[in-house]
Amino acid sequence: MSGLLELSLVDAKGLESTDIFGKMDPYVLIEYKDQKLKSKVAKGQGNNPVWNEKFTLWAQYPEEDDQYNLILRIMDKDKFCKDDFVGEVRIAMKEMVRIGINEGTVDTQPRTYNVVNSKGASSGELQVRLALTRKSLQGRE
């Protein structure tokens, strides 16, 4: 059984700055199982970016050994060097996928998650909304 996972990337607050000059240009790399997406760059929005962007991912019924983490990596877009890692949020999705597929739908209000930097310290907050609806698409089950 399968479903469509809708992720609404709302905003972030208090992100740890990685820019020495000017404001950060943050964006989010979204990873769920073998699916990878990228948000728009919040150009010049610094530590408190707003995206208000929606993404759709495919979710399958959880199996015992599956890793069901939605990973949201916040990056700072740089022109002249490699983009900087700001921090990430890992959301355990197994229970949400199970409920959404069994009951037909599950929807959360926007929730705030702590962003964790490469040293394991808090690096701000990320607000997202998640919804999952049971769907059957040819070739995906």
Tab-separated table of N, CA and C in Angstrom:
chain	number	residue	atom	x	y	z
A	1	MET	N	0.838	-1.175	0.000
A	1	MET	CA	0.000	0.000	0.000
A	1	MET	C	0.886	1.242	0.000
A	2	SER	N	0.370	2.289	-0.607
A	2	SER	CA	1.175	3.489	-0.785
A	2	SER	C	0.367	4.745	-0.492
A	3	GLY	N	1.086	5.856	-0.438
A	3	GLY	CA	0.438	7.132	-0.226
A	3	GLY	C	1.293	8.277	-0.721
A	4	LEU	N	0.669	9.427	-0.816
A	4	LEU	CA	1.383	10.647	-1.192
A	4	LEU	C	1.613	11.474	0.064
A	5	LEU	N	2.864	11.826	0.280
A	5	LEU	CA	3.255	12.642	1.417
A	5	LEU	C	3.427	14.073	0.922
A	6	GLU	N	2.633	14.981	1.471
A	6	GLU	CA	2.759	16.398	1.111
A	6	GLU	C	3.485	17.114	2.235
A	7	LEU	N	4.558	17.760	1.881
A	7	LEU	CA	5.353	18.520	2.831
A	7	LEU	C	5.234	19.989	2.487
A	8	SER	N	4.807	20.785	3.454
A	8	SER	CA	4.765	22.237	3.281
A	8	SER	C	5.903	22.828	4.100
A	9	LEU	N	6.873	23.375	3.401
A	9	LEU	CA	8.015	24.024	4.031
A	9	LEU	C	7.607	25.470	4.276
A	10	VAL	N	7.427	25.838	5.544
A	10	VAL	CA	6.884	27.152	5.885
A	10	VAL	C	8.006	28.180	6.027
A	11	ASP	N	8.773	28.080	7.119
A	11	ASP	CA	9.815	29.065	7.373
A	11	ASP	C	10.816	28.529	8.389
A	12	ALA	N	11.807	29.348	8.700
A	12	ALA	CA	12.787	29.023	9.743
A	12	ALA	C	13.034	30.286	10.549
A	13	LYS	N	13.445	30.073	11.788
A	13	LYS	CA	13.735	31.211	12.665
A	13	LYS	C	15.038	30.954	13.416
A	14	GLY	N	15.817	32.014	13.554
A	14	GLY	CA	17.023	31.945	14.367
A	14	GLY	C	18.106	31.007	13.870
A	15	LEU	N	18.202	30.837	12.551
A	15	LEU	CA	19.248	29.961	12.020
A	15	LEU	C	20.623	30.532	12.342
A	16	GLU	N	21.548	29.655	12.635
A	16	GLU	CA	22.922	30.070	12.915
A	16	GLU	C	23.557	30.536	11.607
A	17	SER	N	24.068	31.734	11.589
A	17	SER	CA	24.638	32.307	10.371
A	17	SER	C	25.944	31.628	9.979
A	18	THR	N	26.076	31.361	8.683
A	18	THR	CA	27.316	30.798	8.155
A	18	THR	C	28.035	31.810	7.277
A	19	ASP	N	27.405	32.955	7.061
A	19	ASP	CA	27.983	33.976	6.196
A	19	ASP	C	28.779	35.002	6.996
A	20	ILE	N	29.973	35.270	6.526
A	20	ILE	CA	30.803	36.311	7.141
A	20	ILE	C	30.390	37.671	6.590
A	21	PHE	N	30.111	37.690	5.290
A	21	PHE	CA	29.710	38.927	4.607
A	21	PHE	C	28.242	38.855	4.240
A	22	GLY	N	27.457	39.830	4.658
A	22	GLY	CA	26.058	39.894	4.256
A	22	GLY	C	25.169	38.841	4.885
A	23	LYS	N	24.004	38.665	4.282
A	23	LYS	CA	23.003	37.743	4.796
A	23	LYS	C	23.085	36.391	4.089
A	24	MET	N	22.668	35.369	4.812
A	24	MET	CA	22.612	34.028	4.230
A	24	MET	C	21.531	33.973	3.151
A	25	ASP	N	21.701	33.017	2.233
A	25	ASP	CA	20.718	32.705	1.200
A	25	ASP	C	20.332	31.233	1.388
A	26	PRO	N	19.482	30.926	2.382
A	26	PRO	CA	19.208	29.534	2.716
A	26	PRO	C	18.250	28.835	1.747
A	27	TYR	N	18.453	27.530	1.623
A	27	TYR	CA	17.542	26.647	0.905
A	27	TYR	C	17.547	25.315	1.639
A	28	VAL	N	16.599	24.434	1.280
A	28	VAL	CA	16.464	23.160	1.975
A	28	VAL	C	16.559	22.009	0.980
A	29	LEU	N	17.409	21.037	1.316
A	29	LEU	CA	17.481	19.782	0.576
A	29	LEU	C	16.579	18.796	1.301
A	30	ILE	N	15.640	18.215	0.581
A	30	ILE	CA	14.652	17.310	1.159
A	30	ILE	C	14.978	15.895	0.689
A	31	GLU	N	15.078	14.972	1.642
A	31	GLU	CA	15.401	13.592	1.299
A	31	GLU	C	14.480	12.648	2.054
A	32	TYR	N	13.833	11.767	1.308
A	32	TYR	CA	12.985	10.743	1.904
A	32	TYR	C	13.183	9.469	1.101
A	33	LYS	N	13.793	8.483	1.747
A	33	LYS	CA	14.160	7.230	1.089
A	33	LYS	C	15.020	7.573	-0.136
A	34	ASP	N	14.623	7.180	-1.341
A	34	ASP	CA	15.444	7.446	-2.531
A	34	ASP	C	15.012	8.703	-3.283
A	35	GLN	N	14.151	9.519	-2.674
A	35	GLN	CA	13.644	10.731	-3.318
A	35	GLN	C	14.375	11.956	-2.774
A	36	LYS	N	14.780	12.836	-3.688
A	36	LYS	CA	15.495	14.046	-3.283
A	36	LYS	C	14.896	15.246	-4.011
A	37	LEU	N	14.610	16.284	-3.237
A	37	LEU	CA	14.054	17.522	-3.782
A	37	LEU	C	14.817	18.703	-3.185
A	38	LYS	N	14.618	19.873	-3.781
A	38	LYS	CA	15.305	21.073	-3.310
A	38	LYS	C	14.330	22.243	-3.326
A	39	SER	N	14.348	23.025	-2.262
A	39	SER	CA	13.498	24.217	-2.191
A	39	SER	C	14.120	25.339	-3.015
A	40	LYS	N	13.358	26.400	-3.152
A	40	LYS	CA	13.912	27.606	-3.761
A	40	LYS	C	14.883	28.240	-2.758
A	41	VAL	N	15.777	29.062	-3.249
A	41	VAL	CA	16.721	29.779	-2.391
A	41	VAL	C	16.022	31.029	-1.861
A	42	ALA	N	16.039	31.198	-0.551
A	42	ALA	CA	15.457	32.385	0.085
A	42	ALA	C	16.534	33.472	0.071
A	43	LYS	N	16.729	34.061	-1.094
A	43	LYS	CA	17.824	34.996	-1.338
A	43	LYS	C	17.760	36.206	-0.410
A	44	GLY	N	18.877	36.409	0.309
A	44	GLY	CA	19.017	37.571	1.175
A	44	GLY	C	18.127	37.578	2.406
A	45	GLN	N	17.491	36.447	2.727
A	45	GLN	CA	16.567	36.428	3.871
A	45	GLN	C	17.253	36.094	5.188
A	46	GLY	N	18.524	35.752	5.133
A	46	GLY	CA	19.302	35.582	6.350
A	46	GLY	C	18.835	34.479	7.273
A	47	ASN	N	18.787	34.797	8.566
A	47	ASN	CA	18.530	33.809	9.614
A	47	ASN	C	17.058	33.447	9.793
A	48	ASN	N	16.161	34.186	9.139
A	48	ASN	CA	14.719	33.959	9.306
A	48	ASN	C	14.018	33.859	7.951
A	49	PRO	N	14.385	32.856	7.138
A	49	PRO	CA	13.813	32.747	5.796
A	49	PRO	C	12.368	32.256	5.800
A	50	VAL	N	11.633	32.645	4.755
A	50	VAL	CA	10.268	32.184	4.530
A	50	VAL	C	10.236	31.544	3.146
A	51	TRP	N	9.726	30.299	3.078
A	51	TRP	CA	9.629	29.604	1.794
A	51	TRP	C	8.179	29.474	1.329
A	52	ASN	N	7.284	29.019	2.212
A	52	ASN	CA	5.892	28.744	1.829
A	52	ASN	C	5.836	27.957	0.525
A	53	GLU	N	6.497	26.816	0.531
A	53	GLU	CA	6.625	25.971	-0.646
A	53	GLU	C	6.106	24.569	-0.325
A	54	LYS	N	5.434	23.931	-1.299
A	54	LYS	CA	4.892	22.581	-1.100
A	54	LYS	C	5.630	21.582	-1.978
A	55	PHE	N	5.794	20.380	-1.431
A	55	PHE	CA	6.456	19.289	-2.130
A	55	PHE	C	5.641	18.017	-1.952
A	56	THR	N	5.689	17.125	-2.941
A	56	THR	CA	4.997	15.853	-2.848
A	56	THR	C	6.010	14.730	-3.009
A	57	LEU	N	5.938	13.777	-2.083
A	57	LEU	CA	6.819	12.613	-2.091
A	57	LEU	C	5.965	11.350	-2.052
A	58	TRP	N	6.525	10.241	-2.512
A	58	TRP	CA	5.832	8.969	-2.514
A	58	TRP	C	6.207	8.198	-1.258
A	59	ALA	N	5.226	7.647	-0.562
A	59	ALA	CA	5.475	6.875	0.652
A	59	ALA	C	4.843	5.495	0.526
A	60	GLN	N	5.540	4.471	1.000
A	60	GLN	CA	5.005	3.114	0.997
A	60	GLN	C	4.827	2.630	2.423
A	61	TYR	N	3.954	1.646	2.570
A	61	TYR	CA	3.668	1.101	3.898
A	61	TYR	C	4.957	0.636	4.560
A	62	PRO	N	5.153	0.994	5.810
A	62	PRO	CA	6.404	0.656	6.501
A	62	PRO	C	6.633	-0.839	6.644
A	63	GLU	N	7.852	-1.243	6.387
A	63	GLU	CA	8.276	-2.608	6.649
A	63	GLU	C	9.216	-2.560	7.843
A	64	GLU	N	9.382	-3.684	8.511
A	64	GLU	CA	10.141	-3.724	9.761
A	64	GLU	C	11.535	-3.108	9.676
A	65	ASP	N	12.269	-3.403	8.618
A	65	ASP	CA	13.663	-2.957	8.548
A	65	ASP	C	13.846	-1.627	7.832
A	66	ASP	N	12.762	-1.018	7.390
A	66	ASP	CA	12.880	0.238	6.648
A	66	ASP	C	13.210	1.410	7.567
A	67	GLN	N	14.019	2.314	7.045
A	67	GLN	CA	14.327	3.566	7.737
A	67	GLN	C	13.387	4.633	7.180
A	68	TYR	N	12.523	5.149	8.010
A	68	TYR	CA	11.541	6.134	7.574
A	68	TYR	C	11.824	7.482	8.188
A	69	ASN	N	12.954	8.068	7.815
A	69	ASN	CA	13.284	9.408	8.278
A	69	ASN	C	13.179	10.384	7.121
A	70	LEU	N	12.466	11.457	7.343
A	70	LEU	CA	12.432	12.574	6.415
A	70	LEU	C	13.560	13.488	6.859
A	71	ILE	N	14.508	13.759	5.961
A	71	ILE	CA	15.667	14.575	6.308
A	71	ILE	C	15.568	15.910	5.578
A	72	LEU	N	15.637	16.987	6.336
A	72	LEU	CA	15.583	18.341	5.795
A	72	LEU	C	16.896	19.021	6.142
A	73	ARG	N	17.769	19.194	5.139
A	73	ARG	CA	19.080	19.819	5.343
A	73	ARG	C	19.023	21.271	4.881
A	74	ILE	N	19.314	22.169	5.794
A	74	ILE	CA	19.330	23.593	5.447
A	74	ILE	C	20.748	23.963	5.025
A	75	MET	N	20.837	24.563	3.851
A	75	MET	CA	22.114	24.961	3.264
A	75	MET	C	22.090	26.462	3.004
A	76	ASP	N	23.278	27.046	2.933
A	76	ASP	CA	23.432	28.465	2.602
A	76	ASP	C	24.101	28.544	1.238
A	77	LYS	N	23.380	29.090	0.264
A	77	LYS	CA	23.885	29.216	-1.105
A	77	LYS	C	25.014	30.242	-1.154
A	78	ASP	N	26.168	29.829	-1.683
A	78	ASP	CA	27.311	30.725	-1.843
A	78	ASP	C	27.679	30.832	-3.307
A	79	LYS	N	28.090	32.019	-3.730
A	79	LYS	CA	28.464	32.245	-5.127
A	79	LYS	C	29.852	31.732	-5.462
A	80	PHE	N	30.799	31.960	-4.587
A	80	PHE	CA	32.190	31.730	-4.945
A	80	PHE	C	32.824	30.502	-4.311
A	81	CYS	N	32.084	29.795	-3.463
A	81	CYS	CA	32.625	28.581	-2.852
A	81	CYS	C	31.484	27.588	-2.608
A	82	LYS	N	31.832	26.448	-2.064
A	82	LYS	CA	30.859	25.402	-1.787
A	82	LYS	C	29.781	25.920	-0.825
A	83	ASP	N	28.522	25.522	-1.065
A	83	ASP	CA	27.430	25.922	-0.183
A	83	ASP	C	27.685	25.411	1.229
A	84	ASP	N	27.311	26.215	2.225
A	84	ASP	CA	27.547	25.870	3.623
A	84	ASP	C	26.378	25.097	4.219
A	85	PHE	N	26.694	24.103	5.038
A	85	PHE	CA	25.700	23.351	5.799
A	85	PHE	C	25.334	24.165	7.029
A	86	VAL	N	24.048	24.466	7.198
A	86	VAL	CA	23.568	25.229	8.349
A	86	VAL	C	23.124	24.266	9.450
A	87	GLY	N	22.363	23.255	9.066
A	87	GLY	CA	21.862	22.279	10.027
A	87	GLY	C	20.800	21.418	9.384
A	88	GLU	N	20.281	20.460	10.166
A	88	GLU	CA	19.264	19.577	9.607
A	88	GLU	C	18.221	19.203	10.650
A	89	VAL	N	17.089	18.749	10.107
A	89	VAL	CA	15.995	18.228	10.906
A	89	VAL	C	15.729	16.817	10.399
A	90	ARG	N	15.592	15.863	11.323
A	90	ARG	CA	15.222	14.486	10.977
A	90	ARG	C	13.874	14.201	11.636
A	91	ILE	N	12.911	13.817	10.800
A	91	ILE	CA	11.573	13.534	11.300
A	91	ILE	C	11.270	12.053	11.063
A	92	ALA	N	10.992	11.320	12.137
A	92	ALA	CA	10.628	9.903	12.031
A	92	ALA	C	9.223	9.818	11.440
A	93	MET	N	9.097	9.142	10.306
A	93	MET	CA	7.837	9.121	9.565
A	93	MET	C	7.086	7.797	9.639
A	94	LYS	N	7.675	6.773	10.218
A	94	LYS	CA	7.087	5.431	10.166
A	94	LYS	C	5.644	5.416	10.666
A	95	GLU	N	5.392	5.996	11.826
A	95	GLU	CA	4.045	5.973	12.401
A	95	GLU	C	3.067	6.787	11.570
A	96	MET	N	3.500	7.946	11.078
A	96	MET	CA	2.622	8.778	10.254
A	96	MET	C	2.246	8.056	8.960
A	97	VAL	N	3.222	7.411	8.325
A	97	VAL	CA	2.947	6.661	7.093
A	97	VAL	C	1.964	5.530	7.396
A	98	ARG	N	2.197	4.801	8.477
A	98	ARG	CA	1.315	3.686	8.848
A	98	ARG	C	-0.113	4.174	9.073
A	99	ILE	N	-0.288	5.243	9.847
A	99	ILE	CA	-1.622	5.772	10.133
A	99	ILE	C	-2.282	6.302	8.861
A	100	GLY	N	-1.553	7.083	8.080
A	100	GLY	CA	-2.113	7.658	6.853
A	100	GLY	C	-2.585	6.613	5.868
A	101	ILE	N	-1.818	5.562	5.700
A	101	ILE	CA	-2.193	4.515	4.758
A	101	ILE	C	-3.342	3.675	5.316
A	102	ASN	N	-3.323	3.364	6.606
A	102	ASN	CA	-4.395	2.558	7.208
A	102	ASN	C	-5.715	3.318	7.286
A	103	GLU	N	-5.657	4.600	7.647
A	103	GLU	CA	-6.884	5.369	7.852
A	103	GLU	C	-7.291	6.194	6.642
A	104	GLY	N	-6.448	6.280	5.630
A	104	GLY	CA	-6.778	7.013	4.415
A	104	GLY	C	-6.156	8.386	4.347
A	105	THR	N	-5.962	9.017	5.515
A	105	THR	CA	-5.327	10.330	5.528
A	105	THR	C	-4.871	10.691	6.942
A	106	VAL	N	-3.835	11.480	7.016
A	106	VAL	CA	-3.378	12.068	8.277
A	106	VAL	C	-2.771	13.418	7.915
A	107	ASP	N	-3.068	14.425	8.736
A	107	ASP	CA	-2.628	15.787	8.439
A	107	ASP	C	-2.206	16.447	9.751
A	108	THR	N	-1.068	17.121	9.739
A	108	THR	CA	-0.624	17.834	10.934
A	108	THR	C	-0.730	19.332	10.689
A	109	GLN	N	-0.920	20.064	11.739
A	109	GLN	CA	-0.801	21.513	11.656
A	109	GLN	C	0.694	21.816	11.511
A	110	PRO	N	1.057	23.017	11.079
A	110	PRO	CA	2.490	23.332	11.028
A	110	PRO	C	3.139	23.099	12.394
A	111	ARG	N	4.273	22.408	12.378
A	111	ARG	CA	5.019	22.112	13.602
A	111	ARG	C	6.415	22.677	13.493
A	112	THR	N	6.969	23.027	14.646
A	112	THR	CA	8.313	23.577	14.699
A	112	THR	C	9.269	22.485	15.165
A	113	TYR	N	10.355	22.320	14.420
A	113	TYR	CA	11.383	21.321	14.729
A	113	TYR	C	12.710	22.031	14.957
A	114	ASN	N	13.497	21.527	15.904
A	114	ASN	CA	14.824	22.083	16.166
A	114	ASN	C	15.788	21.694	15.055
A	115	VAL	N	16.522	22.660	14.559
A	115	VAL	CA	17.575	22.433	13.568
A	115	VAL	C	18.850	22.117	14.341
A	116	VAL	N	19.545	21.053	13.940
A	116	VAL	CA	20.768	20.635	14.619
A	116	VAL	C	21.947	20.815	13.666
A	117	ASN	N	22.999	21.505	14.131
A	117	ASN	CA	24.169	21.735	13.267
A	117	ASN	C	25.116	20.533	13.292
A	118	SER	N	26.240	20.634	12.603
A	118	SER	CA	27.183	19.514	12.477
A	118	SER	C	27.823	19.120	13.809
A	119	LYS	N	27.757	20.003	14.799
A	119	LYS	CA	28.322	19.699	16.123
A	119	LYS	C	27.266	19.142	17.081
A	120	GLY	N	26.045	18.967	16.591
A	120	GLY	CA	24.974	18.431	17.420
A	120	GLY	C	24.272	19.471	18.269
A	121	ALA	N	24.582	20.740	18.066
A	121	ALA	CA	23.974	21.827	18.837
A	121	ALA	C	22.777	22.413	18.088
A	122	SER	N	21.901	23.050	18.821
A	122	SER	CA	20.737	23.695	18.226
A	122	SER	C	21.185	24.855	17.336
A	123	SER	N	20.560	24.947	16.162
A	123	SER	CA	20.937	25.965	15.189
A	123	SER	C	19.699	26.661	14.621
A	124	GLY	N	18.673	26.836	15.459
A	124	GLY	CA	17.453	27.490	15.006
A	124	GLY	C	16.284	26.525	14.940
A	125	GLU	N	15.198	26.978	14.290
A	125	GLU	CA	13.974	26.205	14.189
A	125	GLU	C	13.461	26.220	12.751
A	126	LEU	N	12.831	25.113	12.359
A	126	LEU	CA	12.239	24.972	11.036
A	126	LEU	C	10.779	24.591	11.217
A	127	GLN	N	9.885	25.291	10.514
A	127	GLN	CA	8.460	25.001	10.624
A	127	GLN	C	7.977	24.320	9.346
A	128	VAL	N	7.356	23.135	9.512
A	128	VAL	CA	6.826	22.376	8.382
A	128	VAL	C	5.453	21.811	8.741
A	129	ARG	N	4.672	21.537	7.715
A	129	ARG	CA	3.388	20.847	7.850
A	129	ARG	C	3.466	19.593	7.003
A	130	LEU	N	2.947	18.488	7.529
A	130	LEU	CA	2.982	17.215	6.821
A	130	LEU	C	1.572	16.654	6.681
A	131	ALA	N	1.294	16.060	5.537
A	131	ALA	CA	0.013	15.383	5.309
A	131	ALA	C	0.295	14.152	4.459
A	132	LEU	N	-0.415	13.075	4.749
A	132	LEU	CA	-0.257	11.860	3.956
A	132	LEU	C	-1.631	11.329	3.596
A	133	THR	N	-1.821	11.014	2.315
A	133	THR	CA	-3.076	10.486	1.807
A	133	THR	C	-2.809	9.170	1.089
A	134	ARG	N	-3.602	8.162	1.411
A	134	ARG	CA	-3.463	6.867	0.741
A	134	ARG	C	-3.806	7.018	-0.730
A	135	LYS	N	-2.925	6.518	-1.580
A	135	LYS	CA	-3.116	6.569	-3.032
A	135	LYS	C	-2.632	5.269	-3.630
A	136	SER	N	-3.185	4.941	-4.761
A	136	SER	CA	-2.717	3.776	-5.499
A	136	SER	C	-2.395	4.240	-6.914
A	137	LEU	N	-1.117	4.238	-7.238
A	137	LEU	CA	-0.678	4.642	-8.579
A	137	LEU	C	-0.074	3.448	-9.275
A	138	GLN	N	-0.397	3.273	-10.544
A	138	GLN	CA	0.124	2.142	-11.301
A	138	GLN	C	1.649	2.131	-11.269
A	139	GLY	N	2.186	0.936	-11.049
A	139	GLY	CA	3.628	0.763	-11.087
A	139	GLY	C	4.354	1.214	-9.835
A	140	ARG	N	3.656	1.751	-8.840
A	140	ARG	CA	4.336	2.246	-7.646
A	140	ARG	C	4.128	1.344	-6.435
A	141	GLU	N	3.214	0.377	-6.515
A	141	GLU	CA	2.999	-0.494	-5.349
A	141	GLU	C	3.755	-1.782	-5.497
